[in-house]
Short mmCIF file of C-alpha atoms and ligand atoms in Angstrom, two decimals:
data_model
loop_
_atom_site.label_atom_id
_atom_site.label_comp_id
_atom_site.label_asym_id
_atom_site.label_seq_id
_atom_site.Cartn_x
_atom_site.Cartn_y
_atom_site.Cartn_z
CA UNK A 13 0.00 0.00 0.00
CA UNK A 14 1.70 3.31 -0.61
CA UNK A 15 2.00 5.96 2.49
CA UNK A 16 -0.43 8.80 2.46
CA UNK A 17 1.32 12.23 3.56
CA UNK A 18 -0.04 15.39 3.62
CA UNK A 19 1.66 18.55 4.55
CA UNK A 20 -0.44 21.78 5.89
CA UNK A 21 0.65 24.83 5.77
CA UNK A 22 -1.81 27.89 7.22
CA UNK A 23 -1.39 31.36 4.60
CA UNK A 24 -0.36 34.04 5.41
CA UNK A 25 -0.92 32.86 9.62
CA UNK A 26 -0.34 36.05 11.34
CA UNK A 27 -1.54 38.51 9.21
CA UNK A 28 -4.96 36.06 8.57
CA UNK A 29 -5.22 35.59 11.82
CA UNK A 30 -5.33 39.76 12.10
CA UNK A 31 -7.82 39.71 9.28
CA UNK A 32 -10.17 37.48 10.58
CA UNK A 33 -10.55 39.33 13.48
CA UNK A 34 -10.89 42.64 11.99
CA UNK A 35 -12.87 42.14 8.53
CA UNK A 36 -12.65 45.73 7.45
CA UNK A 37 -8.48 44.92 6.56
CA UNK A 38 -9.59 42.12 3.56
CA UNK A 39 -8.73 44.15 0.61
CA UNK A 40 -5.67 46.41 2.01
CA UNK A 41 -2.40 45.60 2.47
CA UNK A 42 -1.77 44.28 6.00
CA UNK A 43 1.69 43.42 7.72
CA UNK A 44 2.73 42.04 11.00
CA UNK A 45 5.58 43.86 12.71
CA UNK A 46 8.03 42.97 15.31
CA UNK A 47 8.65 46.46 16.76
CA UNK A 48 12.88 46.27 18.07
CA UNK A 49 11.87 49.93 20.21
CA UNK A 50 15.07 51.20 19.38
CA UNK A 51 12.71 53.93 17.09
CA UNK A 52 9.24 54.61 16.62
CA UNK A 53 9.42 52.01 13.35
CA UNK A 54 12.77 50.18 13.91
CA UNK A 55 12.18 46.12 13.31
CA UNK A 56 11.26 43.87 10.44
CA UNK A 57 7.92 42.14 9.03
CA UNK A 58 7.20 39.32 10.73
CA UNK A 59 4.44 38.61 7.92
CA UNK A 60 2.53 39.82 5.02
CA UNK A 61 -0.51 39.28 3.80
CA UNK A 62 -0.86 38.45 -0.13
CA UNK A 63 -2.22 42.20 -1.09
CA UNK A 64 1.48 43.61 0.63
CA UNK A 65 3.29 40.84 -0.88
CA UNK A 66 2.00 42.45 -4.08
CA UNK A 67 4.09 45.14 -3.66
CA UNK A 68 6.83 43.56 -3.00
CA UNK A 69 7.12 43.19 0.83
CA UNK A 70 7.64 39.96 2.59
CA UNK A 71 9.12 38.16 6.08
CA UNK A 72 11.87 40.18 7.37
CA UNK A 73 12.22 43.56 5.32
CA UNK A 74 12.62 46.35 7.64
CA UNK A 75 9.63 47.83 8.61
CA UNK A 76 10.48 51.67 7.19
CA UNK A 77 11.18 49.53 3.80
CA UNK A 78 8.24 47.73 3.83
CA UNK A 79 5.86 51.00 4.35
CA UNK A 80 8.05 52.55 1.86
CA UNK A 81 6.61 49.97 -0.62
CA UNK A 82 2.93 50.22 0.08
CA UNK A 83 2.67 54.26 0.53
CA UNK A 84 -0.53 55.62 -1.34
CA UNK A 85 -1.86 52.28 -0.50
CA UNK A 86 -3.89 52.60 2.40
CA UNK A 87 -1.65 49.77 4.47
CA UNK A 88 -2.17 48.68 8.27
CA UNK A 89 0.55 47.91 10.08
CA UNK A 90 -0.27 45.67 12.83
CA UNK A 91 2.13 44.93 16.06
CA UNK A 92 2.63 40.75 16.00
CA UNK A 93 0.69 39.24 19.36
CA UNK A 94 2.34 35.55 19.65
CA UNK A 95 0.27 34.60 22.36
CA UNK A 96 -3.06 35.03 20.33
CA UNK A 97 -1.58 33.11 17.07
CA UNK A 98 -0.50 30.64 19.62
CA UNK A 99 -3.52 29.86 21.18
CA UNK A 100 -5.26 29.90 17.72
CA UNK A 101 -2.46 27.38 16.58
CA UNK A 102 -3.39 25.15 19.62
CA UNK A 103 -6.94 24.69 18.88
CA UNK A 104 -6.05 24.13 15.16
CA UNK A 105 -3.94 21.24 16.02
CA UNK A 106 -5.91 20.01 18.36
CA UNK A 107 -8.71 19.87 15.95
CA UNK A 108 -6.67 18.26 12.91
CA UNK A 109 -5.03 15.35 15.59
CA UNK A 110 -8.84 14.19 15.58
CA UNK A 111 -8.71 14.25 11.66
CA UNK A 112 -5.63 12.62 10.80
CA UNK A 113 -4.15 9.19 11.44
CA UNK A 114 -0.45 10.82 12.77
CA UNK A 115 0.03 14.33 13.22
CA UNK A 116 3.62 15.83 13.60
CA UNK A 117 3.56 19.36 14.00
CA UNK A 118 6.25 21.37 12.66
CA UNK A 119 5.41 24.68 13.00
CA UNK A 120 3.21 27.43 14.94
CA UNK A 121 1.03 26.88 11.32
CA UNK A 122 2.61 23.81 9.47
CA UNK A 123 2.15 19.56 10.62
CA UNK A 124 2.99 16.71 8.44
CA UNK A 125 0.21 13.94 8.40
CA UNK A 126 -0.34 10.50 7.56
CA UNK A 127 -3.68 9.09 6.65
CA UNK A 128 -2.74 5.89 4.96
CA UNK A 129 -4.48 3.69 7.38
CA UNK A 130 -7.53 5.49 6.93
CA UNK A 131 -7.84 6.07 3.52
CA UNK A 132 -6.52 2.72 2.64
CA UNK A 133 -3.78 3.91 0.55
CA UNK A 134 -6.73 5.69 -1.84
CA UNK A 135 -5.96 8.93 -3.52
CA UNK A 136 -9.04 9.77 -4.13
CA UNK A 137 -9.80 9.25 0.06
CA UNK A 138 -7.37 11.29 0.45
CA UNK A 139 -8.66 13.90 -1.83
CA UNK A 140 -11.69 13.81 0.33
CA UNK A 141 -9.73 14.03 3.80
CA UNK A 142 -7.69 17.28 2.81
CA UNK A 143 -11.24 18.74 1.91
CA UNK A 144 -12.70 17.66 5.13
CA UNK A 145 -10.27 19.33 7.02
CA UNK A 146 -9.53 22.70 5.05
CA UNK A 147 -13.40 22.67 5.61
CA UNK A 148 -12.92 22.07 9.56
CA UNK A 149 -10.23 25.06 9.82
CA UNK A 150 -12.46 27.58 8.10
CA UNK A 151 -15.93 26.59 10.37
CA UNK A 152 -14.15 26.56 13.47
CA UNK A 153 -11.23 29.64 12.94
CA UNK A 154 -12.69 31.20 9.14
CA UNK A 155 -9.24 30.19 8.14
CA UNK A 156 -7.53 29.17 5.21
CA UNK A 157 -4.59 26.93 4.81
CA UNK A 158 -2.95 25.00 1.47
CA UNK A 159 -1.74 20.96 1.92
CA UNK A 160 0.12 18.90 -0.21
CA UNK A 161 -0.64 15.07 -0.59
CA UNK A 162 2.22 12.91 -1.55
CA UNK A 163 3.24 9.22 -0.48
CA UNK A 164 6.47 11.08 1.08
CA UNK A 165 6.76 14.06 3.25
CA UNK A 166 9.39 15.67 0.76
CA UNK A 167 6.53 15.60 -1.95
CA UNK A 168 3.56 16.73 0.34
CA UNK A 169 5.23 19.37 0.92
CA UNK A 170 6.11 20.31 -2.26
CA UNK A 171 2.47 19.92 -2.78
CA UNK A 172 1.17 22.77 -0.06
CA UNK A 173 4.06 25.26 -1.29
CA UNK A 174 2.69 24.77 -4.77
CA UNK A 175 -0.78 25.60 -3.61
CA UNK A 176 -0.47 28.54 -1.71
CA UNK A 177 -2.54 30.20 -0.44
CA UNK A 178 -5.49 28.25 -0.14
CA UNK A 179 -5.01 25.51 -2.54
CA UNK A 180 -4.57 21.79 -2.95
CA UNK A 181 -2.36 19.24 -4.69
CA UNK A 182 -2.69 15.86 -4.63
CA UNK A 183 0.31 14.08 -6.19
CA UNK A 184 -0.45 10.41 -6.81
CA UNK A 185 2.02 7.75 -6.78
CA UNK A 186 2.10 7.47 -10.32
CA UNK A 187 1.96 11.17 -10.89
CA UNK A 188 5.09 11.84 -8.70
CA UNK A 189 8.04 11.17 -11.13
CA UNK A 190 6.83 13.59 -13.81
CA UNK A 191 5.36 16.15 -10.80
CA UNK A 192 8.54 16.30 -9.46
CA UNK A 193 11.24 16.01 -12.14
CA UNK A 194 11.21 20.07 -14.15
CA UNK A 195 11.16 21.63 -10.64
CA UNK A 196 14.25 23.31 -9.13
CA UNK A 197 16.13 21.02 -6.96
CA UNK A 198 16.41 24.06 -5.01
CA UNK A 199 12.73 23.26 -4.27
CA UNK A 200 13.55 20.43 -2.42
CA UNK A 201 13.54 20.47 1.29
CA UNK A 202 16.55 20.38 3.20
CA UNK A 203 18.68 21.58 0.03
CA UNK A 204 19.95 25.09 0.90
CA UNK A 205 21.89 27.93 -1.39
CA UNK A 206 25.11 25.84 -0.58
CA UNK A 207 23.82 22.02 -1.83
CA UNK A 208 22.08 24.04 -4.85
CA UNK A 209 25.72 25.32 -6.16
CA UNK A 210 27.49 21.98 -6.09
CA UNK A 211 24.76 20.66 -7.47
CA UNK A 212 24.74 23.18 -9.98
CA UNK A 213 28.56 22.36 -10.27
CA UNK A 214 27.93 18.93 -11.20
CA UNK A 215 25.14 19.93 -13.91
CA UNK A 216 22.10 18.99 -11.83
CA UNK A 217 19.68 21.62 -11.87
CA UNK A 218 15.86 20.27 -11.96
CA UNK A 219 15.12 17.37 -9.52
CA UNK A 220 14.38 14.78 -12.62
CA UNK A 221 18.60 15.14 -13.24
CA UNK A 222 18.98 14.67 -9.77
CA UNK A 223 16.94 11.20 -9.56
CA UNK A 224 19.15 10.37 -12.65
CA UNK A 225 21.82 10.66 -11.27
CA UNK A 226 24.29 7.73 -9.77
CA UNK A 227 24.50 6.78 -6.20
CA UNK A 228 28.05 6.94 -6.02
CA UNK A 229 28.67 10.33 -7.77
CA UNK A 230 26.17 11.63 -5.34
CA UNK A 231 27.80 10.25 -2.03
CA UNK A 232 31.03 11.00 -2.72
CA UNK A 233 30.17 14.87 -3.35
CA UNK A 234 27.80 14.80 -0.09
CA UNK A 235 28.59 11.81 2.09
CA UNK A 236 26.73 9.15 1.90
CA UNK A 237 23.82 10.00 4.41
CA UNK A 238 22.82 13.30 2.87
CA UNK A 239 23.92 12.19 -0.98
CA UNK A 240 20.85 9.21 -0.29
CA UNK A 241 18.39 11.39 1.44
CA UNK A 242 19.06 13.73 -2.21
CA UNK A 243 18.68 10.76 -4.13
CA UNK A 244 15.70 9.72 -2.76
CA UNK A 245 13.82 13.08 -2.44
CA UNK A 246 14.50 13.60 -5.81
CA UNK A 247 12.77 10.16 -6.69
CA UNK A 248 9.95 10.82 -3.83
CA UNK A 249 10.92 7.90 -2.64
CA UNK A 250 12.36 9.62 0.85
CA UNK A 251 10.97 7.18 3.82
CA UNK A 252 10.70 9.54 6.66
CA UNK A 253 7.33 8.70 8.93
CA UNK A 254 5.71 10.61 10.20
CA UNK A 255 6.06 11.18 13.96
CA UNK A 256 3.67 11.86 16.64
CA UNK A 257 4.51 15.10 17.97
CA UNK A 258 2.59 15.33 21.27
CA UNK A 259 1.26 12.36 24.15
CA UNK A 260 -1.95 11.25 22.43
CA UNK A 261 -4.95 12.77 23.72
CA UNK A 262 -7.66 11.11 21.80
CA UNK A 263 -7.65 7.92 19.83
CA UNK A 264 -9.51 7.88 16.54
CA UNK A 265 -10.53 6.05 13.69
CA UNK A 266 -12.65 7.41 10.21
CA UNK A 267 -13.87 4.98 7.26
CA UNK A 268 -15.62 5.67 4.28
CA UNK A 269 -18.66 3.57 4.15
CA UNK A 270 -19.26 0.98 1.78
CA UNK A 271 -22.42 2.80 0.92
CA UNK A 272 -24.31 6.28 1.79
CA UNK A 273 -26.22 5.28 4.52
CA UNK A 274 -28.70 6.91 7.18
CA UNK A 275 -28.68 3.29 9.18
CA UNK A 276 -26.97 3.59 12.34
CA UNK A 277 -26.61 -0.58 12.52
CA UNK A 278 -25.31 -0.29 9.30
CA UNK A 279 -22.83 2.67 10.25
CA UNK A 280 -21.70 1.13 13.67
CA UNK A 281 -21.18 -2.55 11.92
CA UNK A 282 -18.74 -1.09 9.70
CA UNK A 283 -16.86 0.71 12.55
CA UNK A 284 -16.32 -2.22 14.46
CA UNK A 285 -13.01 -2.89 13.04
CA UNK A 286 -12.00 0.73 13.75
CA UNK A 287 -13.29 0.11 17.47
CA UNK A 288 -11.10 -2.64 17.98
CA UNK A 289 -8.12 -0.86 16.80
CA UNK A 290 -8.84 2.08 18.94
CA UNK A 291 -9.02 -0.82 22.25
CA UNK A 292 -6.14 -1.95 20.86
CA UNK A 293 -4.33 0.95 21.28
CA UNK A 294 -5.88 2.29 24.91
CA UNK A 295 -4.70 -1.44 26.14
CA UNK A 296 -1.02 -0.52 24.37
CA UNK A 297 -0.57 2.80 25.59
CA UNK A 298 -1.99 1.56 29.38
CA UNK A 299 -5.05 4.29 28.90
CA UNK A 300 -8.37 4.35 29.70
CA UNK A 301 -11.10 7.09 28.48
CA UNK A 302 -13.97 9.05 29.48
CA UNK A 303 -15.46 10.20 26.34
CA UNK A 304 -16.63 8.86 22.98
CA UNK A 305 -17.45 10.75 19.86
CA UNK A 306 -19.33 9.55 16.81
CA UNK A 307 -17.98 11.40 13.75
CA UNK A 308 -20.71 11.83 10.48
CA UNK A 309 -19.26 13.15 7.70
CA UNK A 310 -22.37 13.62 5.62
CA UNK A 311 -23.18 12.94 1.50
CA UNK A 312 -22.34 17.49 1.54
CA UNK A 313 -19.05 16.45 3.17
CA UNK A 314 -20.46 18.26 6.34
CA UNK A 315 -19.40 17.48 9.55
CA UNK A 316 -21.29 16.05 12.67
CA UNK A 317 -20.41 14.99 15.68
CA UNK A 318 -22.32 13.66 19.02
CA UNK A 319 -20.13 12.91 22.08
CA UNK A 320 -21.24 11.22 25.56
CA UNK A 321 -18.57 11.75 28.49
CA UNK A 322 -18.87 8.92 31.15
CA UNK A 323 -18.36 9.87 35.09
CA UNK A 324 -15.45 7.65 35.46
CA UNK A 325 -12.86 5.95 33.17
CA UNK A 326 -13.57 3.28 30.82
CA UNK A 327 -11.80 0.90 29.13
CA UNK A 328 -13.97 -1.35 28.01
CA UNK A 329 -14.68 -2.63 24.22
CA UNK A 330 -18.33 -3.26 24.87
CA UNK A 331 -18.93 0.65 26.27
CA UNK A 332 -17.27 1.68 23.05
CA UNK A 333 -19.75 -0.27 20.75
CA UNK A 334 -22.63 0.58 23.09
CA UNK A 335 -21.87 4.12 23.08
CA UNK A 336 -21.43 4.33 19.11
CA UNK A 337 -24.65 2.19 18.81
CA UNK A 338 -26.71 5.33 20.53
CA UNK A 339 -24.82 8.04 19.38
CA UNK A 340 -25.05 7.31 15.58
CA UNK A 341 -28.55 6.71 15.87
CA UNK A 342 -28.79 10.29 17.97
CA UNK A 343 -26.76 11.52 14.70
CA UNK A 344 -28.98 10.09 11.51
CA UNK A 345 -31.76 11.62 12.97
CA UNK A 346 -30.28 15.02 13.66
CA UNK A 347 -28.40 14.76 10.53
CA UNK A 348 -31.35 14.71 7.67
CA UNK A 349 -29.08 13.38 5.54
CA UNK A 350 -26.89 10.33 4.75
CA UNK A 351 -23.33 9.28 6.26
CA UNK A 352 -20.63 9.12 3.84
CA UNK A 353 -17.84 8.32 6.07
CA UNK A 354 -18.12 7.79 9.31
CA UNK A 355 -15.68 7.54 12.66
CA UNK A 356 -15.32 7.37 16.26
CA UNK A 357 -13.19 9.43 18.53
CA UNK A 358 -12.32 8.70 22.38
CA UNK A 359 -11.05 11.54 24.41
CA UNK A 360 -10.85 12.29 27.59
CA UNK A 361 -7.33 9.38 28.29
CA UNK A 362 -6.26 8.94 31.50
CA UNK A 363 -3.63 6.72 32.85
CA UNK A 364 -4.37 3.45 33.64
CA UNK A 365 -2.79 3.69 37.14
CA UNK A 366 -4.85 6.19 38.31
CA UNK A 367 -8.04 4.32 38.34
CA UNK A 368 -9.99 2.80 40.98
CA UNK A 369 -12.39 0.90 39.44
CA UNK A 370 -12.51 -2.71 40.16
CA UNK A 371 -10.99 -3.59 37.19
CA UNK A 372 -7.98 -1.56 37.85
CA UNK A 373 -7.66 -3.94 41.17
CA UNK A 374 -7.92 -7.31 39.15
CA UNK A 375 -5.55 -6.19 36.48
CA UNK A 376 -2.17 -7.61 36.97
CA UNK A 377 1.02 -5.29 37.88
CA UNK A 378 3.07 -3.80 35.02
P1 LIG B 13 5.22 31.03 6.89
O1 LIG B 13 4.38 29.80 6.81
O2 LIG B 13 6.60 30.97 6.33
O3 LIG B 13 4.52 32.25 6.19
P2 LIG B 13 3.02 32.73 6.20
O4 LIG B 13 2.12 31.78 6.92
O5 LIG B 13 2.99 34.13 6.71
O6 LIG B 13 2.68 32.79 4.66
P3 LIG B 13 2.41 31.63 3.60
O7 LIG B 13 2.52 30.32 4.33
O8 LIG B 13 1.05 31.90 3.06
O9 LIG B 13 3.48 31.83 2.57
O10 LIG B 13 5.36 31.47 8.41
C1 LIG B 13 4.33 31.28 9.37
C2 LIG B 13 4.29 32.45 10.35
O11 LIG B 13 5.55 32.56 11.00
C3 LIG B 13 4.04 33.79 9.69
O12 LIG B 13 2.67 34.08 9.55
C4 LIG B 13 4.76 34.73 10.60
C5 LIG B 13 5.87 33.94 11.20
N1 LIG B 13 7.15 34.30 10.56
C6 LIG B 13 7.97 35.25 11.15
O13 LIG B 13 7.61 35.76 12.22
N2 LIG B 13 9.13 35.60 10.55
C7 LIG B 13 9.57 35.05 9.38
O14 LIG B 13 10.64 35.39 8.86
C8 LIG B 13 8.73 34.05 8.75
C9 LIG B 13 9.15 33.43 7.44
C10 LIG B 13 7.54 33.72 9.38
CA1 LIG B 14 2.15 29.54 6.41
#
């Protein structure tokens, strides 16, 4: 099965972020300015959004440069507020770690994700995921964001810097060689000014020459670690996972359904696979929960969810099913429509140890 990687990268963060909050900026040039203090505009752009970058200005030009640029333009110049694109950040990631399989952020507004285990290895699924979840951002923060979908992390995100802002690429497996080989090998990550002259030395310039050329020519001009990795970004064959970047906090699982369905039996039969695997992994990681969501993800590609939160800890595969049973059949009717995919989430982990249930007494020492 190939991997499924996606890449997310918010636009423009900060000065969206400043947008969103304020309306009346959409339309004018907006930047984002670290103010040094050292004079009334000493310090650089921290960010711009895409009507400033118009004219020129982007990250890091000085901020008397930057208004320079954009005078007779009716700019606002906005002091950067970490905390609040922080906090916004939080909830975002929070929100896609429910959506994804693996996150791994990167970045206050960048993760890599995998979602081959629940897409199957499908394109198409995948397709469908990245939707799901640009739609997510905007409900819950009116945001916009660009991802990449690749079967490495090297060509994801290629994909979200080719889509920006607010665009998507979905490079399939078979699509990848002739996606990747006219760009720049500058393009690639992890190849700086420095890597792009030698390669330039050796004749390489677009990352098809690169995944021509030999193994051996390549490691002995960049040691054999780093003349590999080249090798085998330039192929998008690069086998990096993706890595978990925080404790879990939820466990979940998403499927698309056989068919479009309002049955909740029908729903909850084909989650019981996904069920398992979530008790699976509670029993690995020594967890228990106290909430379970059903996820809808309607024939619109709307999302709805019903959660039930339990007094004490549970760890039990018959709750789960239970639980699902009702809340699905809470959902069709609330819903009006059919399920296209459906999922469940638990939430709520606690350690194992610091239960008191019966159970916790009968279970044997670790
Ligand atoms: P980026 O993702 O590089 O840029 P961006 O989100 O502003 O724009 P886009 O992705 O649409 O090209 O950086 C994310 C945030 O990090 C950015 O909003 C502000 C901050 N940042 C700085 O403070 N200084 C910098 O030099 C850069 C590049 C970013
Ligand atoms: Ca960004």
């Amino acid at each position: 099965m190939p991997r499924v990687i996606g890449h997310i990268d918010l636009d423009y963060f900060y000065a969206q972020v400043e947008e969103v909050e304020n309306p009346s900026l959409k339309g004018r040039p907006v930047i984002v300015c670290v103010f040094s203090g050292r004079t009334e505009d000493s310090g650089v752009v921290s960010t711009a959004n895409y009507n400033a970058r118009g004219f020129g200005v982007h990250s890091g030009m000085p901020i008397v440069q930057a208004k320079k640029r954009l005078e007779g333009h009716d700019p606002e110049v906005i002091r950067m507020d970490h905390r609040k694109y922080e906090a916004i950040s939080n909830r975002i990631m929070e929100e896609l770690g429910q959506m994804v399989d693996v996150l791994e952020p990167t970045g206050i507004d960048e993760a890599f994700f995998d979602i081959t285990d629940s897409t199957g290895g499908v394109y198409s699924r995948a397709r469908e995921s990245a939707y799901s979840i640009k739609a997510a951002i905007t409900k819950s923060e009116n945001l916009t964001c660009s991802i990449g979908i690749g079967r490495s992390k090297v060509v994801a995100k290629l994909g979200s810097d080719m889509a920006k802002p607010g665009g998507l690429t979905v490079i399939s497996p078979e699509a990848t060689e002739s996606f990747l080989a006219p760009l720049d090998a500058s393009k690639l990550y992890g190849v700086g000014p420095k890597t792009t002259s030698a390669l330039e030395e050796m004749g390489i310039r677009t990352v098809g020459e690169l995944a021509k050329t030999g193994p051996s020519e390549l490691e002995r001009r960049f040691g054999r670690k780093f003349g590999g990795y080249l090798l085998a970004a330039a192929k998008g064959t690069d086998a990096d996972p993706v890595v978990a970047g925080l404790e879990p906090t939820q466990f979940s699982r998403i499927v698309t359904l056989r068919r479009d369905t309002r049955d909740p039996e029908e729903v909850t039969e084909q989650l019981s696979e996904g069920m398992r695997y979530i008790h699976g992994k509670l029993a690995s990681s020594g967890k228990s929960f106290k909430t379970v969501t059903a996820i809808g993800i309607l024939t619109d590609l709307t999302t709805k969810t019903k959660s039930k939160t339990f007094e004490t800890d549970i760890n039990d595969l018959t709750v789960i099913r239970e639980t699902v049973s009702t809340l699905f059949d809470e959902l069709s009717r609330a819903a009006g429509k059919e399920f296209r995919r459906a999922g469940v989430r638990i939430s709520g982990l606690e350690d194992v140890e610091g239960q008191t249930s019966l159970s916790e007494f009968l279970r044997p020492a670790r």
